[in-house]
Amino acid sequence: MPIGDWRVACSNLAAIWSAENRYRIWFEIEAHAADALADAFPKIFGEDYAVHLAAEAQVAWAKYAIDPHESAGHSEEEAAAESREHFKEAGKLFERLATLRFATRDYPEDVWTSAKNYLLGGDYANAARQFRKYLEI
């Protein structure tokens, strides 16, 4: 299968899992397996695609952490703190993605998404910095 077909297949699979709220499958993978996938993706698909998938996974993980049906073993405060950490990480990844895609039409959206995730993560200084950057575009 050509590499372009693999990229389309992975994108479609990620979209289906996200749309059907099945992202929890991703979080049941052992940590070392997830690290191996994260290391392999840039080599297979390119760094920007790998960073985009990692950022979307962090957003999904943040939403998963605050889902009352999924956080049964954690207090509300613990779930909120975990969610904020994942949103902050998503903000960092979307910022990295914006840097990688500076010369593309996706750049403004990546900057905005970075700011939004920083804000959801409670990192107000970085959110403000990214919002200012967006206004300068």
mmCIF file with all atom_site columns, C-alpha atoms in Angstrom:
data_model
loop_
_atom_site.group_PDB
_atom_site.id
_atom_site.type_symbol
_atom_site.label_atom_id
_atom_site.label_alt_id
_atom_site.label_comp_id
_atom_site.label_asym_id
_atom_site.label_entity_id
_atom_site.label_seq_id
_atom_site.pdbx_PDB_ins_code
_atom_site.Cartn_x
_atom_site.Cartn_y
_atom_site.Cartn_z
_atom_site.occupancy
_atom_site.B_iso_or_equiv
_atom_site.pdbx_formal_charge
_atom_site.auth_seq_id
_atom_site.auth_comp_id
_atom_site.auth_asym_id
_atom_site.auth_atom_id
_atom_site.pdbx_PDB_model_num
ATOM 1   C CA . MET A 1 1   ? 0.000   0.000  0.000  1.00 0.00 ? 1   MET A CA 1
ATOM 2   C CA . PRO A 1 2   ? 1.457   3.415  -0.925 1.00 0.00 ? 2   PRO A CA 1
ATOM 3   C CA . ILE A 1 3   ? 2.357   5.749  1.944  1.00 0.00 ? 3   ILE A CA 1
ATOM 4   C CA . GLY A 1 4   ? -0.349  8.229  0.911  1.00 0.00 ? 4   GLY A CA 1
ATOM 5   C CA . ASP A 1 5   ? -2.993  5.539  1.315  1.00 0.00 ? 5   ASP A CA 1
ATOM 6   C CA . TRP A 1 6   ? -1.666  4.731  4.787  1.00 0.00 ? 6   TRP A CA 1
ATOM 7   C CA . ARG A 1 7   ? -1.974  8.386  5.764  1.00 0.00 ? 7   ARG A CA 1
ATOM 8   C CA . VAL A 1 8   ? -5.584  8.526  4.558  1.00 0.00 ? 8   VAL A CA 1
ATOM 9   C CA . ALA A 1 9   ? -6.409  5.265  6.324  1.00 0.00 ? 9   ALA A CA 1
ATOM 10  C CA . CYS A 1 10  ? -4.931  6.469  9.635  1.00 0.00 ? 10  CYS A CA 1
ATOM 11  C CA . SER A 1 11  ? -6.735  9.803  9.341  1.00 0.00 ? 11  SER A CA 1
ATOM 12  C CA . ASN A 1 12  ? -10.027 8.077  8.654  1.00 0.00 ? 12  ASN A CA 1
ATOM 13  C CA . LEU A 1 13  ? -9.525  5.678  11.543 1.00 0.00 ? 13  LEU A CA 1
ATOM 14  C CA . ALA A 1 14  ? -8.717  8.518  13.955 1.00 0.00 ? 14  ALA A CA 1
ATOM 15  C CA . ALA A 1 15  ? -11.781 10.449 12.779 1.00 0.00 ? 15  ALA A CA 1
ATOM 16  C CA . ILE A 1 16  ? -14.054 7.440  13.230 1.00 0.00 ? 16  ILE A CA 1
ATOM 17  C CA . TRP A 1 17  ? -12.761 6.712  16.733 1.00 0.00 ? 17  TRP A CA 1
ATOM 18  C CA . SER A 1 18  ? -13.098 10.325 17.741 1.00 0.00 ? 18  SER A CA 1
ATOM 19  C CA . ALA A 1 19  ? -16.565 10.641 16.217 1.00 0.00 ? 19  ALA A CA 1
ATOM 20  C CA . GLU A 1 20  ? -17.776 7.528  17.986 1.00 0.00 ? 20  GLU A CA 1
ATOM 21  C CA . ASN A 1 21  ? -16.216 8.544  21.302 1.00 0.00 ? 21  ASN A CA 1
ATOM 22  C CA . ARG A 1 22  ? -13.945 5.510  21.284 1.00 0.00 ? 22  ARG A CA 1
ATOM 23  C CA . TYR A 1 23  ? -10.724 7.328  22.087 1.00 0.00 ? 23  TYR A CA 1
ATOM 24  C CA . ARG A 1 24  ? -10.474 5.391  25.354 1.00 0.00 ? 24  ARG A CA 1
ATOM 25  C CA . ILE A 1 25  ? -8.927  2.565  23.308 1.00 0.00 ? 25  ILE A CA 1
ATOM 26  C CA . TRP A 1 26  ? -5.846  4.723  22.792 1.00 0.00 ? 26  TRP A CA 1
ATOM 27  C CA . PHE A 1 27  ? -5.358  5.148  26.519 1.00 0.00 ? 27  PHE A CA 1
ATOM 28  C CA . GLU A 1 28  ? -5.402  1.449  27.306 1.00 0.00 ? 28  GLU A CA 1
ATOM 29  C CA . ILE A 1 29  ? -2.227  0.921  25.265 1.00 0.00 ? 29  ILE A CA 1
ATOM 30  C CA . GLU A 1 30  ? 0.826   0.367  27.443 1.00 0.00 ? 30  GLU A CA 1
ATOM 31  C CA . ALA A 1 31  ? 3.071   3.411  27.831 1.00 0.00 ? 31  ALA A CA 1
ATOM 32  C CA . HIS A 1 32  ? 6.055   1.934  26.001 1.00 0.00 ? 32  HIS A CA 1
ATOM 33  C CA . ALA A 1 33  ? 3.872   0.956  23.038 1.00 0.00 ? 33  ALA A CA 1
ATOM 34  C CA . ALA A 1 34  ? 2.470   4.487  22.847 1.00 0.00 ? 34  ALA A CA 1
ATOM 35  C CA . ASP A 1 35  ? 6.017   5.891  22.956 1.00 0.00 ? 35  ASP A CA 1
ATOM 36  C CA . ALA A 1 36  ? 7.064   3.558  20.157 1.00 0.00 ? 36  ALA A CA 1
ATOM 37  C CA . LEU A 1 37  ? 4.131   4.705  18.026 1.00 0.00 ? 37  LEU A CA 1
ATOM 38  C CA . ALA A 1 38  ? 4.950   8.345  18.726 1.00 0.00 ? 38  ALA A CA 1
ATOM 39  C CA . ASP A 1 39  ? 8.552   7.751  17.652 1.00 0.00 ? 39  ASP A CA 1
ATOM 40  C CA . ALA A 1 40  ? 7.547   5.859  14.504 1.00 0.00 ? 40  ALA A CA 1
ATOM 41  C CA . PHE A 1 41  ? 4.913   8.262  13.162 1.00 0.00 ? 41  PHE A CA 1
ATOM 42  C CA . PRO A 1 42  ? 7.282   11.106 12.183 1.00 0.00 ? 42  PRO A CA 1
ATOM 43  C CA . LYS A 1 43  ? 9.428   8.633  10.262 1.00 0.00 ? 43  LYS A CA 1
ATOM 44  C CA . ILE A 1 44  ? 6.435   7.252  8.397  1.00 0.00 ? 44  ILE A CA 1
ATOM 45  C CA . PHE A 1 45  ? 4.137   10.221 7.899  1.00 0.00 ? 45  PHE A CA 1
ATOM 46  C CA . GLY A 1 46  ? 6.197   13.345 8.534  1.00 0.00 ? 46  GLY A CA 1
ATOM 47  C CA . GLU A 1 47  ? 6.670   15.389 11.677 1.00 0.00 ? 47  GLU A CA 1
ATOM 48  C CA . ASP A 1 48  ? 3.723   17.739 11.145 1.00 0.00 ? 48  ASP A CA 1
ATOM 49  C CA . TYR A 1 49  ? 1.253   14.865 10.772 1.00 0.00 ? 49  TYR A CA 1
ATOM 50  C CA . ALA A 1 50  ? 2.655   13.077 13.818 1.00 0.00 ? 50  ALA A CA 1
ATOM 51  C CA . VAL A 1 51  ? 2.483   16.249 15.940 1.00 0.00 ? 51  VAL A CA 1
ATOM 52  C CA . HIS A 1 52  ? -1.098  16.860 14.789 1.00 0.00 ? 52  HIS A CA 1
ATOM 53  C CA . LEU A 1 53  ? -2.167  13.345 15.805 1.00 0.00 ? 53  LEU A CA 1
ATOM 54  C CA . ALA A 1 54  ? -0.389  13.677 19.157 1.00 0.00 ? 54  ALA A CA 1
ATOM 55  C CA . ALA A 1 55  ? -2.106  17.017 19.805 1.00 0.00 ? 55  ALA A CA 1
ATOM 56  C CA . GLU A 1 56  ? -5.524  15.609 18.952 1.00 0.00 ? 56  GLU A CA 1
ATOM 57  C CA . ALA A 1 57  ? -4.838  12.631 21.221 1.00 0.00 ? 57  ALA A CA 1
ATOM 58  C CA . GLN A 1 58  ? -4.028  14.998 24.110 1.00 0.00 ? 58  GLN A CA 1
ATOM 59  C CA . VAL A 1 59  ? -7.303  16.856 23.549 1.00 0.00 ? 59  VAL A CA 1
ATOM 60  C CA . ALA A 1 60  ? -9.204  13.567 23.509 1.00 0.00 ? 60  ALA A CA 1
ATOM 61  C CA . TRP A 1 61  ? -7.379  12.455 26.644 1.00 0.00 ? 61  TRP A CA 1
ATOM 62  C CA . ALA A 1 62  ? -8.269  15.717 28.395 1.00 0.00 ? 62  ALA A CA 1
ATOM 63  C CA . LYS A 1 63  ? -11.933 15.208 27.531 1.00 0.00 ? 63  LYS A CA 1
ATOM 64  C CA . TYR A 1 64  ? -11.726 11.582 28.637 1.00 0.00 ? 64  TYR A CA 1
ATOM 65  C CA . ALA A 1 65  ? -10.239 12.619 31.985 1.00 0.00 ? 65  ALA A CA 1
ATOM 66  C CA . ILE A 1 66  ? -13.200 14.845 32.868 1.00 0.00 ? 66  ILE A CA 1
ATOM 67  C CA . ASP A 1 67  ? -15.871 12.480 31.557 1.00 0.00 ? 67  ASP A CA 1
ATOM 68  C CA . PRO A 1 68  ? -17.909 11.541 34.654 1.00 0.00 ? 68  PRO A CA 1
ATOM 69  C CA . HIS A 1 69  ? -18.489 8.045  33.273 1.00 0.00 ? 69  HIS A CA 1
ATOM 70  C CA . GLU A 1 70  ? -14.764 7.402  32.866 1.00 0.00 ? 70  GLU A CA 1
ATOM 71  C CA . SER A 1 71  ? -13.315 9.034  35.991 1.00 0.00 ? 71  SER A CA 1
ATOM 72  C CA . ALA A 1 72  ? -15.141 6.901  38.548 1.00 0.00 ? 72  ALA A CA 1
ATOM 73  C CA . GLY A 1 73  ? -11.992 6.168  40.577 1.00 0.00 ? 73  GLY A CA 1
ATOM 74  C CA . HIS A 1 74  ? -10.858 9.789  40.817 1.00 0.00 ? 74  HIS A CA 1
ATOM 75  C CA . SER A 1 75  ? -12.155 12.795 42.666 1.00 0.00 ? 75  SER A CA 1
ATOM 76  C CA . GLU A 1 76  ? -13.523 15.663 40.631 1.00 0.00 ? 76  GLU A CA 1
ATOM 77  C CA . GLU A 1 77  ? -10.478 17.782 41.520 1.00 0.00 ? 77  GLU A CA 1
ATOM 78  C CA . GLU A 1 78  ? -8.037  15.062 40.408 1.00 0.00 ? 78  GLU A CA 1
ATOM 79  C CA . ALA A 1 79  ? -9.911  14.578 37.145 1.00 0.00 ? 79  ALA A CA 1
ATOM 80  C CA . ALA A 1 80  ? -9.919  18.331 36.473 1.00 0.00 ? 80  ALA A CA 1
ATOM 81  C CA . ALA A 1 81  ? -6.186  18.596 37.216 1.00 0.00 ? 81  ALA A CA 1
ATOM 82  C CA . GLU A 1 82  ? -5.392  15.702 34.878 1.00 0.00 ? 82  GLU A CA 1
ATOM 83  C CA . SER A 1 83  ? -7.576  17.240 32.192 1.00 0.00 ? 83  SER A CA 1
ATOM 84  C CA . ARG A 1 84  ? -5.804  20.604 32.508 1.00 0.00 ? 84  ARG A CA 1
ATOM 85  C CA . GLU A 1 85  ? -2.397  18.927 32.132 1.00 0.00 ? 85  GLU A CA 1
ATOM 86  C CA . HIS A 1 86  ? -3.504  17.260 28.903 1.00 0.00 ? 86  HIS A CA 1
ATOM 87  C CA . PHE A 1 87  ? -4.966  20.504 27.560 1.00 0.00 ? 87  PHE A CA 1
ATOM 88  C CA . LYS A 1 88  ? -1.664  22.278 28.334 1.00 0.00 ? 88  LYS A CA 1
ATOM 89  C CA . GLU A 1 89  ? 0.256   19.549 26.528 1.00 0.00 ? 89  GLU A CA 1
ATOM 90  C CA . ALA A 1 90  ? -2.130  19.892 23.585 1.00 0.00 ? 90  ALA A CA 1
ATOM 91  C CA . GLY A 1 91  ? -1.441  23.637 23.602 1.00 0.00 ? 91  GLY A CA 1
ATOM 92  C CA . LYS A 1 92  ? 2.306   22.964 23.379 1.00 0.00 ? 92  LYS A CA 1
ATOM 93  C CA . LEU A 1 93  ? 1.831   20.460 20.580 1.00 0.00 ? 93  LEU A CA 1
ATOM 94  C CA . PHE A 1 94  ? -0.439  22.759 18.564 1.00 0.00 ? 94  PHE A CA 1
ATOM 95  C CA . GLU A 1 95  ? 2.129   25.538 19.056 1.00 0.00 ? 95  GLU A CA 1
ATOM 96  C CA . ARG A 1 96  ? 4.801   23.188 17.685 1.00 0.00 ? 96  ARG A CA 1
ATOM 97  C CA . LEU A 1 97  ? 2.474   22.291 14.814 1.00 0.00 ? 97  LEU A CA 1
ATOM 98  C CA . ALA A 1 98  ? 1.993   25.974 14.006 1.00 0.00 ? 98  ALA A CA 1
ATOM 99  C CA . THR A 1 99  ? 5.762   26.393 13.878 1.00 0.00 ? 99  THR A CA 1
ATOM 100 C CA . LEU A 1 100 ? 6.060   23.432 11.531 1.00 0.00 ? 100 LEU A CA 1
ATOM 101 C CA . ARG A 1 101 ? 3.276   24.738 9.291  1.00 0.00 ? 101 ARG A CA 1
ATOM 102 C CA . PHE A 1 102 ? 4.217   28.424 9.399  1.00 0.00 ? 102 PHE A CA 1
ATOM 103 C CA . ALA A 1 103 ? 4.129   28.849 5.621  1.00 0.00 ? 103 ALA A CA 1
ATOM 104 C CA . THR A 1 104 ? 0.787   27.099 5.147  1.00 0.00 ? 104 THR A CA 1
ATOM 105 C CA . ARG A 1 105 ? -2.834  28.169 5.316  1.00 0.00 ? 105 ARG A CA 1
ATOM 106 C CA . ASP A 1 106 ? -3.197  26.003 8.467  1.00 0.00 ? 106 ASP A CA 1
ATOM 107 C CA . TYR A 1 107 ? -0.920  28.256 10.515 1.00 0.00 ? 107 TYR A CA 1
ATOM 108 C CA . PRO A 1 108 ? -3.599  30.669 11.862 1.00 0.00 ? 108 PRO A CA 1
ATOM 109 C CA . GLU A 1 109 ? -5.880  27.795 12.894 1.00 0.00 ? 109 GLU A CA 1
ATOM 110 C CA . ASP A 1 110 ? -2.985  26.015 14.621 1.00 0.00 ? 110 ASP A CA 1
ATOM 111 C CA . VAL A 1 111 ? -2.087  29.168 16.575 1.00 0.00 ? 111 VAL A CA 1
ATOM 112 C CA . TRP A 1 112 ? -5.741  29.662 17.586 1.00 0.00 ? 112 TRP A CA 1
ATOM 113 C CA . THR A 1 113 ? -6.104  26.018 18.628 1.00 0.00 ? 113 THR A CA 1
ATOM 114 C CA . SER A 1 114 ? -2.902  26.255 20.656 1.00 0.00 ? 114 SER A CA 1
ATOM 115 C CA . ALA A 1 115 ? -4.228  29.326 22.474 1.00 0.00 ? 115 ALA A CA 1
ATOM 116 C CA . LYS A 1 116 ? -7.583  27.681 23.120 1.00 0.00 ? 116 LYS A CA 1
ATOM 117 C CA . ASN A 1 117 ? -5.974  24.567 24.601 1.00 0.00 ? 117 ASN A CA 1
ATOM 118 C CA . TYR A 1 118 ? -3.585  26.582 26.752 1.00 0.00 ? 118 TYR A CA 1
ATOM 119 C CA . LEU A 1 119 ? -6.626  28.465 28.043 1.00 0.00 ? 119 LEU A CA 1
ATOM 120 C CA . LEU A 1 120 ? -8.506  25.241 28.810 1.00 0.00 ? 120 LEU A CA 1
ATOM 121 C CA . GLY A 1 121 ? -5.390  24.013 30.579 1.00 0.00 ? 121 GLY A CA 1
ATOM 122 C CA . GLY A 1 122 ? -5.241  27.086 32.792 1.00 0.00 ? 122 GLY A CA 1
ATOM 123 C CA . ASP A 1 123 ? -1.942  28.290 31.294 1.00 0.00 ? 123 ASP A CA 1
ATOM 124 C CA . TYR A 1 124 ? -3.108  31.872 30.874 1.00 0.00 ? 124 TYR A CA 1
ATOM 125 C CA . ALA A 1 125 ? 0.275   33.411 30.059 1.00 0.00 ? 125 ALA A CA 1
ATOM 126 C CA . ASN A 1 126 ? 0.859   31.098 27.106 1.00 0.00 ? 126 ASN A CA 1
ATOM 127 C CA . ALA A 1 127 ? -2.780  31.415 26.036 1.00 0.00 ? 127 ALA A CA 1
ATOM 128 C CA . ALA A 1 128 ? -2.464  35.213 25.970 1.00 0.00 ? 128 ALA A CA 1
ATOM 129 C CA . ARG A 1 129 ? 0.823   34.972 24.048 1.00 0.00 ? 129 ARG A CA 1
ATOM 130 C CA . GLN A 1 130 ? -0.766  32.725 21.433 1.00 0.00 ? 130 GLN A CA 1
ATOM 131 C CA . PHE A 1 131 ? -3.909  34.892 21.169 1.00 0.00 ? 131 PHE A CA 1
ATOM 132 C CA . ARG A 1 132 ? -1.680  37.955 20.585 1.00 0.00 ? 132 ARG A CA 1
ATOM 133 C CA . LYS A 1 133 ? 0.230   36.033 17.933 1.00 0.00 ? 133 LYS A CA 1
ATOM 134 C CA . TYR A 1 134 ? -3.073  35.143 16.273 1.00 0.00 ? 134 TYR A CA 1
ATOM 135 C CA . LEU A 1 135 ? -4.146  38.790 16.212 1.00 0.00 ? 135 LEU A CA 1
ATOM 136 C CA . GLU A 1 136 ? -0.866  39.716 14.507 1.00 0.00 ? 136 GLU A CA 1
ATOM 137 C CA . ILE A 1 137 ? -1.486  37.318 11.618 1.00 0.00 ? 137 ILE A CA 1
#
